[in-house]
Coordinates of C-alpha atoms in Angstrom, one line a residue:
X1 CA 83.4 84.8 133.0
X2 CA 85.7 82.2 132.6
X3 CA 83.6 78.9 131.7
X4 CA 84.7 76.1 133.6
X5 CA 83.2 74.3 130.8
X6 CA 86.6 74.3 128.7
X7 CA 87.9 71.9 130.9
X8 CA 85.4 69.1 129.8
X9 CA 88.7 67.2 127.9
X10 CA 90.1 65.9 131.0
X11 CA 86.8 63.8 131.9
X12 CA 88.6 61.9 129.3
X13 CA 92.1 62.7 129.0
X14 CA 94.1 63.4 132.3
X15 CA 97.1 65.1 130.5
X16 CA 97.4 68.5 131.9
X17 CA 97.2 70.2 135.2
X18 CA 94.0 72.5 135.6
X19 CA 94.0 72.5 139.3
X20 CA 97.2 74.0 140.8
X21 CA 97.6 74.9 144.6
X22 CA 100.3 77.4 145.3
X23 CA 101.7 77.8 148.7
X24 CA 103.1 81.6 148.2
X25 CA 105.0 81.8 151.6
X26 CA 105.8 80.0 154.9
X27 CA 104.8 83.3 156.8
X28 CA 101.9 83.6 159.1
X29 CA 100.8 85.8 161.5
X30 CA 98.6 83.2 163.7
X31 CA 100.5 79.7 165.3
X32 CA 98.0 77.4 164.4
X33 CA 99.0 73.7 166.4
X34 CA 97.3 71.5 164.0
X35 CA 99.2 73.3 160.7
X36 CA 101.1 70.6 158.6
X37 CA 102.4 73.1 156.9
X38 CA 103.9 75.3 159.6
X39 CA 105.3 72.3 161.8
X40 CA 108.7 72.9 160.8
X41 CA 108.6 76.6 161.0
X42 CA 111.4 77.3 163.2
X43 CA 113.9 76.1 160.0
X44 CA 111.2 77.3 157.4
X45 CA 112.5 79.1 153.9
X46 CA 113.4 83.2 154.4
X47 CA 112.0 85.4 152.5
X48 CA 115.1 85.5 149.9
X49 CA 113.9 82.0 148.8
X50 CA 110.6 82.4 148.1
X51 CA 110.0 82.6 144.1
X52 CA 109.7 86.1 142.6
X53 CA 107.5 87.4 140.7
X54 CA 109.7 87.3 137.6
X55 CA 110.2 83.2 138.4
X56 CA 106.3 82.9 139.0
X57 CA 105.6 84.7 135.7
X58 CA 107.8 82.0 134.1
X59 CA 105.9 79.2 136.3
X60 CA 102.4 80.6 134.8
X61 CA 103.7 80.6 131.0
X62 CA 104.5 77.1 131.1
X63 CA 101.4 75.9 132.4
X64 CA 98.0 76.4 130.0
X65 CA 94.6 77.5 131.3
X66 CA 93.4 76.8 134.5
X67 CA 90.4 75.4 136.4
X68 CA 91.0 75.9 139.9
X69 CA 93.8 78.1 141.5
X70 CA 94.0 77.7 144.9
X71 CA 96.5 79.7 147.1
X72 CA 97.7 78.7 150.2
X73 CA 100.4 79.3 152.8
X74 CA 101.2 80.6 155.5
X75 CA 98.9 83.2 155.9
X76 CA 98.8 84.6 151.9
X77 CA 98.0 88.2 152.3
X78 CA 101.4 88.4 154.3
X79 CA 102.6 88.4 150.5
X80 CA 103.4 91.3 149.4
X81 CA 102.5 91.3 146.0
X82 CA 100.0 88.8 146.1
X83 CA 98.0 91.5 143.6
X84 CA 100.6 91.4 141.1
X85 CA 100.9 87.2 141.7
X86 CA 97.0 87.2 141.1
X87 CA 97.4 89.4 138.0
X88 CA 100.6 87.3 136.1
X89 CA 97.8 84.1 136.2
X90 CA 94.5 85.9 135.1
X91 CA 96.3 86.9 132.5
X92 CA 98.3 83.7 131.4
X93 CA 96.0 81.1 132.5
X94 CA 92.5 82.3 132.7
X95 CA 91.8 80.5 136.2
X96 CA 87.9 79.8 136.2
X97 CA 88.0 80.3 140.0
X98 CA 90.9 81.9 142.3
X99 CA 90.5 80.8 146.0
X100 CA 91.9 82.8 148.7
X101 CA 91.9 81.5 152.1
X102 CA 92.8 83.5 155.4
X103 CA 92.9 83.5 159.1
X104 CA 91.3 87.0 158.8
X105 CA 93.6 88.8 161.0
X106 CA 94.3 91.8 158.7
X107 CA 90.9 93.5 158.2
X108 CA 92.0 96.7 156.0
X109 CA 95.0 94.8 154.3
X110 CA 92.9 91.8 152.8
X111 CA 89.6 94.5 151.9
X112 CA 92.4 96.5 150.0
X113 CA 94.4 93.6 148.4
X114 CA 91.1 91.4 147.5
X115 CA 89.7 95.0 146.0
X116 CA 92.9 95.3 143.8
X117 CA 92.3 92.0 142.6
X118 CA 88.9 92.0 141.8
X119 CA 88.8 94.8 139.8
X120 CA 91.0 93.3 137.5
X121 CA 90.5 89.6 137.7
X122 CA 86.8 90.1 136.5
X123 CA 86.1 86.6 134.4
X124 CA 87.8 84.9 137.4
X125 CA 85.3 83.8 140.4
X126 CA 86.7 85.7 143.3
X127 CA 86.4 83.6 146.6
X128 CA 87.8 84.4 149.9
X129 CA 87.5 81.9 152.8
X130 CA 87.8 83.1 156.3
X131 CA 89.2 80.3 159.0
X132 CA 86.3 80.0 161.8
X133 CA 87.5 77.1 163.8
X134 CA 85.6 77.6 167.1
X135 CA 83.4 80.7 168.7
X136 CA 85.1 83.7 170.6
X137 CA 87.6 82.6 172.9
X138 CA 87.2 79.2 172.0
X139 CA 88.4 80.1 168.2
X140 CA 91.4 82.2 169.8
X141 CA 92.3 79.1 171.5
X142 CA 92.1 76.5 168.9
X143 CA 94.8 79.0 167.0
X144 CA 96.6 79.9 169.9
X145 CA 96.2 83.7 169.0
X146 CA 94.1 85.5 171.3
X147 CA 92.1 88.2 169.7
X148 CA 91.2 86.4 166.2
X149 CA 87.7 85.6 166.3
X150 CA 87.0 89.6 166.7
X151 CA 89.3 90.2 163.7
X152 CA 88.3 87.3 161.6
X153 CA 83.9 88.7 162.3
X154 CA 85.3 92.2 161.5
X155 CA 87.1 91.0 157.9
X156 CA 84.0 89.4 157.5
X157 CA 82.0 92.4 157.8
X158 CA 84.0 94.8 155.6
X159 CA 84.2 91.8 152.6
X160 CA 80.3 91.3 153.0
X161 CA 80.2 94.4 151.4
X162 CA 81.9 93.5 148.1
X163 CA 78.7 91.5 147.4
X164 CA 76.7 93.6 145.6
X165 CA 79.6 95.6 144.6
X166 CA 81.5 92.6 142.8
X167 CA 79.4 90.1 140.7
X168 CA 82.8 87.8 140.6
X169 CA 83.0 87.8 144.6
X170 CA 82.1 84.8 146.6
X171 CA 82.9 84.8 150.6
X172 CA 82.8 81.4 152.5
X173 CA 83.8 80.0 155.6
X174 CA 85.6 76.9 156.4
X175 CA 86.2 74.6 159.9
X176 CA 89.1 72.4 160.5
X177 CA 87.9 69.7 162.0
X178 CA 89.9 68.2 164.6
X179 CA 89.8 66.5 168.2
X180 CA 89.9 70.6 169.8
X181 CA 86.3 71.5 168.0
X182 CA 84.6 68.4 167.3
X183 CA 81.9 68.7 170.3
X184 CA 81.1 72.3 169.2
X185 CA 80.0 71.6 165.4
X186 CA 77.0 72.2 165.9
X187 CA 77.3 75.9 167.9
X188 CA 79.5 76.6 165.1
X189 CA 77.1 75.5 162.0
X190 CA 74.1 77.4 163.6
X191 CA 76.5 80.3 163.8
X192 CA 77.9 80.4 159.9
X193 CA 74.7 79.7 158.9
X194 CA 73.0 82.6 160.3
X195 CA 75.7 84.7 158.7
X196 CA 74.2 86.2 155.7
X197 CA 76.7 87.4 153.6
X198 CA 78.5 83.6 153.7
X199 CA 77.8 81.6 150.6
X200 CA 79.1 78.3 151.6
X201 CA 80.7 76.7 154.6
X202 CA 83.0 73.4 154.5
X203 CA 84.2 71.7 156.9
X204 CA 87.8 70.3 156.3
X205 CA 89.0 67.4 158.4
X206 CA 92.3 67.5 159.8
X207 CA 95.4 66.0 158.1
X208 CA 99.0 66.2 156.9
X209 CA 102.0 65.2 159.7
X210 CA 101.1 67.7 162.8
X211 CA 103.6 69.0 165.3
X212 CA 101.0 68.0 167.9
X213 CA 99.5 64.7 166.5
X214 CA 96.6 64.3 169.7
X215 CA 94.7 66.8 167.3
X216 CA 93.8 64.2 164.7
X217 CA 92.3 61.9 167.4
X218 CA 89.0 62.5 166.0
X219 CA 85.4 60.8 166.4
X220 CA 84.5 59.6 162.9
X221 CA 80.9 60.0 164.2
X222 CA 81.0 63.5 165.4
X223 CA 82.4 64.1 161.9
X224 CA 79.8 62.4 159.9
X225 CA 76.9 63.8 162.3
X226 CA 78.8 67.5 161.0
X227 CA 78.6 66.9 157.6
X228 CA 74.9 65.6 157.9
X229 CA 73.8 68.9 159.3
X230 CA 75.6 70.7 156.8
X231 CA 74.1 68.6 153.7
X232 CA 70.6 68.7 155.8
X233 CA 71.1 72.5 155.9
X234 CA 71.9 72.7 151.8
X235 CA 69.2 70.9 150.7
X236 CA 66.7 72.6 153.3
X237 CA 67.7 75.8 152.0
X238 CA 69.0 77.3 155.2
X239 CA 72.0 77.6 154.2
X240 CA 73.4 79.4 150.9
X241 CA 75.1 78.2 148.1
X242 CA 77.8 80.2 145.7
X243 CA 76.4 82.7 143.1
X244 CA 78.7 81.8 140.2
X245 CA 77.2 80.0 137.3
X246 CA 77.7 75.7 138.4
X247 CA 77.1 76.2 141.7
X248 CA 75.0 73.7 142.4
X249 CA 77.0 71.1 141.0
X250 CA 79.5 72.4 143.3
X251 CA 77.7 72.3 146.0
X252 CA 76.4 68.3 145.2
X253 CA 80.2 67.6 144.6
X254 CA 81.0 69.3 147.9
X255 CA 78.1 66.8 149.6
X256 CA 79.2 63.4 148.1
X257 CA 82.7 64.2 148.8
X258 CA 81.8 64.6 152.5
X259 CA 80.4 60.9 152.2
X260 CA 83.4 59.6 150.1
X261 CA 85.6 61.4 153.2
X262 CA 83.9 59.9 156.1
X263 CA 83.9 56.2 154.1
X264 CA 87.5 56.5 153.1
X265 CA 88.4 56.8 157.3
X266 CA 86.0 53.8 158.5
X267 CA 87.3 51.2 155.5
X268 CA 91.2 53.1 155.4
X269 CA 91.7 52.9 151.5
X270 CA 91.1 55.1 148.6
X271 CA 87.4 54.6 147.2
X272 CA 87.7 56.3 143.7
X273 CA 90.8 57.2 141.8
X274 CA 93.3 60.5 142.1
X275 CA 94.4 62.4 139.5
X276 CA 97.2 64.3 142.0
X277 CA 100.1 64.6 139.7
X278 CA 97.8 64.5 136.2
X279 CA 94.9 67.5 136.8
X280 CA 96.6 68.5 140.4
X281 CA 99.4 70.2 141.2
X282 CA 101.0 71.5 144.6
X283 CA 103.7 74.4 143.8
X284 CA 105.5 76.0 147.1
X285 CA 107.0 79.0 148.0
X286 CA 110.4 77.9 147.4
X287 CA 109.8 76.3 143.8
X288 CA 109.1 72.4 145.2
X289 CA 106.7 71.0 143.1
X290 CA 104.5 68.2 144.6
X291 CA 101.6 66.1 143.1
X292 CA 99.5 67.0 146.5
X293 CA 100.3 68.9 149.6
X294 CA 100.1 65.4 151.7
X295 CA 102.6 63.2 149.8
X296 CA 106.5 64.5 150.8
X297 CA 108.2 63.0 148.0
X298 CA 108.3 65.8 145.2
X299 CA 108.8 66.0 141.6
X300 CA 112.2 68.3 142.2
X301 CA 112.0 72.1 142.2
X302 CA 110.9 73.9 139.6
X303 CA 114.1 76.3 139.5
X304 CA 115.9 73.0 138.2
X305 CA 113.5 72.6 135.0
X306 CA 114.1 75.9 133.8
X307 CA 110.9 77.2 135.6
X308 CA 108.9 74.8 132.9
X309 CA 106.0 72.9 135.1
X310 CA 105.3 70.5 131.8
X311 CA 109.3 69.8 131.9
X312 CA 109.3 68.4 135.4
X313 CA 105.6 66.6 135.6
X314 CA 107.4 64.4 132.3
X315 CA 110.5 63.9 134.1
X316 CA 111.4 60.4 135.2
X317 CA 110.5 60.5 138.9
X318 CA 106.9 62.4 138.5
X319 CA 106.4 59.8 136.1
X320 CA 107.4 57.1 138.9
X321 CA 105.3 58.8 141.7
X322 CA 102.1 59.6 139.6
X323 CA 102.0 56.0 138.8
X324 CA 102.1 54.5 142.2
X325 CA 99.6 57.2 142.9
X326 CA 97.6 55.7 140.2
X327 CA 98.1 52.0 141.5
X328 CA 96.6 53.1 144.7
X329 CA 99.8 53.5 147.1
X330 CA 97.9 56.0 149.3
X331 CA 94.8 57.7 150.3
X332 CA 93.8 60.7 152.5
X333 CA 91.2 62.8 152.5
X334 CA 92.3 66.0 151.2
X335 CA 89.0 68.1 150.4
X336 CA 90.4 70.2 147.2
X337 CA 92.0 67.1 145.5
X338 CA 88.6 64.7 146.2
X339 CA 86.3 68.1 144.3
X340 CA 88.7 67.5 141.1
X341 CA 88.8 63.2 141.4
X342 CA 84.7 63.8 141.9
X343 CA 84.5 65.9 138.9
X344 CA 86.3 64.4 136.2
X345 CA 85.6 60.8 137.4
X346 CA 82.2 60.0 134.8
X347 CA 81.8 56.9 137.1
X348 CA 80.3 59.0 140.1
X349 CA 78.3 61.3 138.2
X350 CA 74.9 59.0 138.6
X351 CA 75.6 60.3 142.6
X352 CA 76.4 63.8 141.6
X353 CA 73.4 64.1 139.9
X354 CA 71.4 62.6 142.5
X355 CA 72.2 65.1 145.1
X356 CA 72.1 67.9 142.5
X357 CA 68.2 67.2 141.9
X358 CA 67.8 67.4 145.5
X359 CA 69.4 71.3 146.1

């Protein structure tokens, strides 16, 4: 397996991306109201721009090995080649872990397409996270697709069986939480964590600029009650962690930066610093290349840089935007960016450790 230990340089030096989040396409197959990313649908990028697979292999060459390789979209199985996509980075920058998250709704599609991929992606951790925003009709609701919660159990059924088949798999589940759900976190907890084949379950609080904005009027309490439960349910070992070799740091990281979450929406600031634009990297569909998926202002598009990812994260306005993210111009509290700013930050890592003696 890849060893996420051959990114220990960037505790210390924050000069390379090793956490890039590729959003492969625009289409999806569920209307999800509280989607930043689909909100401007309507006018969204055809087909004909998305990057090929010849411009994505020239993407991948220009960046070095990865830590973390998160895809996103849109709904990323819709992707037709999202096996060969997969392949052109395993093979050009060793990803330590390649995260695939879905809304489920294509049972036999995403059990042959995740197959394909982890038969050849075998050093690469495998992990699929199915979307489980709400029970039966109230998840169909939530995503304003009726019929998904059925699809959604019966993905997780089929994939639950690549467990003992796939040392490299991991299958999780995560909740957006917003104002819709945040009264049935505790129905939906119990549930994933009497799921047996789920190794971990997060619980991502609502962000970005919604077409419907009522859904971020959330209850910091409700939240924080959440994410007790779920640390209670870690360290009480009823629920599961991942398989993979580090787990339970991940797991500790994914604790504390539950705490640092709920902390950074009582006081409104940034508690710790972000390396978006230095170890993270968003890339879209269309070539756009962003230092995270909430700021709008990007570094320019990738097409423009002769496909070369180091060419445009040294260019004159990612150098301008990385540094007011470094004076502290912003904060959120974007899960995937606060795991890499936990990580590589040795200032937390008296915390981190704390909570790892305690899984």
């Amino acid at each position: 397996m890849y060893s996420p230990l051959r990114h220990t340089s960037s505790i210390f030096w924050k000069r390379k991306p090793i956490q890039l989040t590729f959003f492969v396409t625009r289409k999806c197959n569920s209307r999800c109201p509280f989607c930043f990313y689909l909100k401007s649908n309507d006018n969204a990028a055809d087909k004909s721009e998305e990057l090929s697979l010849d411009e994505i292999h020239k993407i991948s060459l220009s960046m070095g090995n990865l830590l973390w390789l998160a895809f996103s979209g849109g709904e990323i199985y819709l992707r037709d080649d999202l096996v060969e996509i997969s392949k052109v980075f395993y093979k050009n920058n060793k990803p330590a872990i390649m995260l695939y998250p879905t809304n489920g709704l294509l049972p036999e599609l995403i059990k042959d397409r995740t197959e394909q991929i982890l038969k050849h992606c075998r050093k690469s951790v495998i992990t699929v996270k199915l979307s489980v925003d709400g029970l039966n009709g109230a998840h169909d609701k939530i995503r304003n697709t009726p019929g998904s919660f059925d699809q959604t159990m019966q993905t997780y059924h089929i994939l639950g069986e690549f467990l003992n088949k796939y040392p490299n798999f991991e299958l999780g589940i995560n909740t957006v939480f917003c104002s819709e759900n945040q009264d049935d976190m505790d129905e939906i907890i119990d549930f994933v964590s009497a799921l047996k084949n789920i190794k971990t379950h997060t619980i991502s609080m609502i962000r970005g600029n919604l077409a419907y904005e009522s859904y971020k009027k959330v209850d910091y309490k409700k939240y924080y009650h959440a994410i007790d439960r779920l640390e209670k349910n870690l360290k009480n070992k009823i629920s599961n962690i991942y398989r993979f070799k580090g787990a339970r740091i991940k797991a500790a990281q994914d604790i504390l930066q539950r705490r640092l979450i709920y902390q950074t929406m009582i006081e409104q600031k940034r508690l710790i610093p972000c390396y978006a634009g230095r170890l993270n990297l968003v890339l879209t569909e269309n070539g756009d290349v962003y230092p995270c998926e909430i700021l709008t202002e990007a570094f320019g598009n990738v097409r423009n840089f002769g496909y070369d990812m180091r060419k445009i994260t040294q260019s004159e306005k990612a150098k301008k935007i990385t540094k007011a993210i470094s004076n502290y111009n912003c904060y959120c509290t974007h899960e995937c960016y606060s795991m890499t700013n936990i990580l590589f930050n040795p200032q937390v890592y008296s915390r981190l450790f704390r909570e790892y003696l305690q899984l």
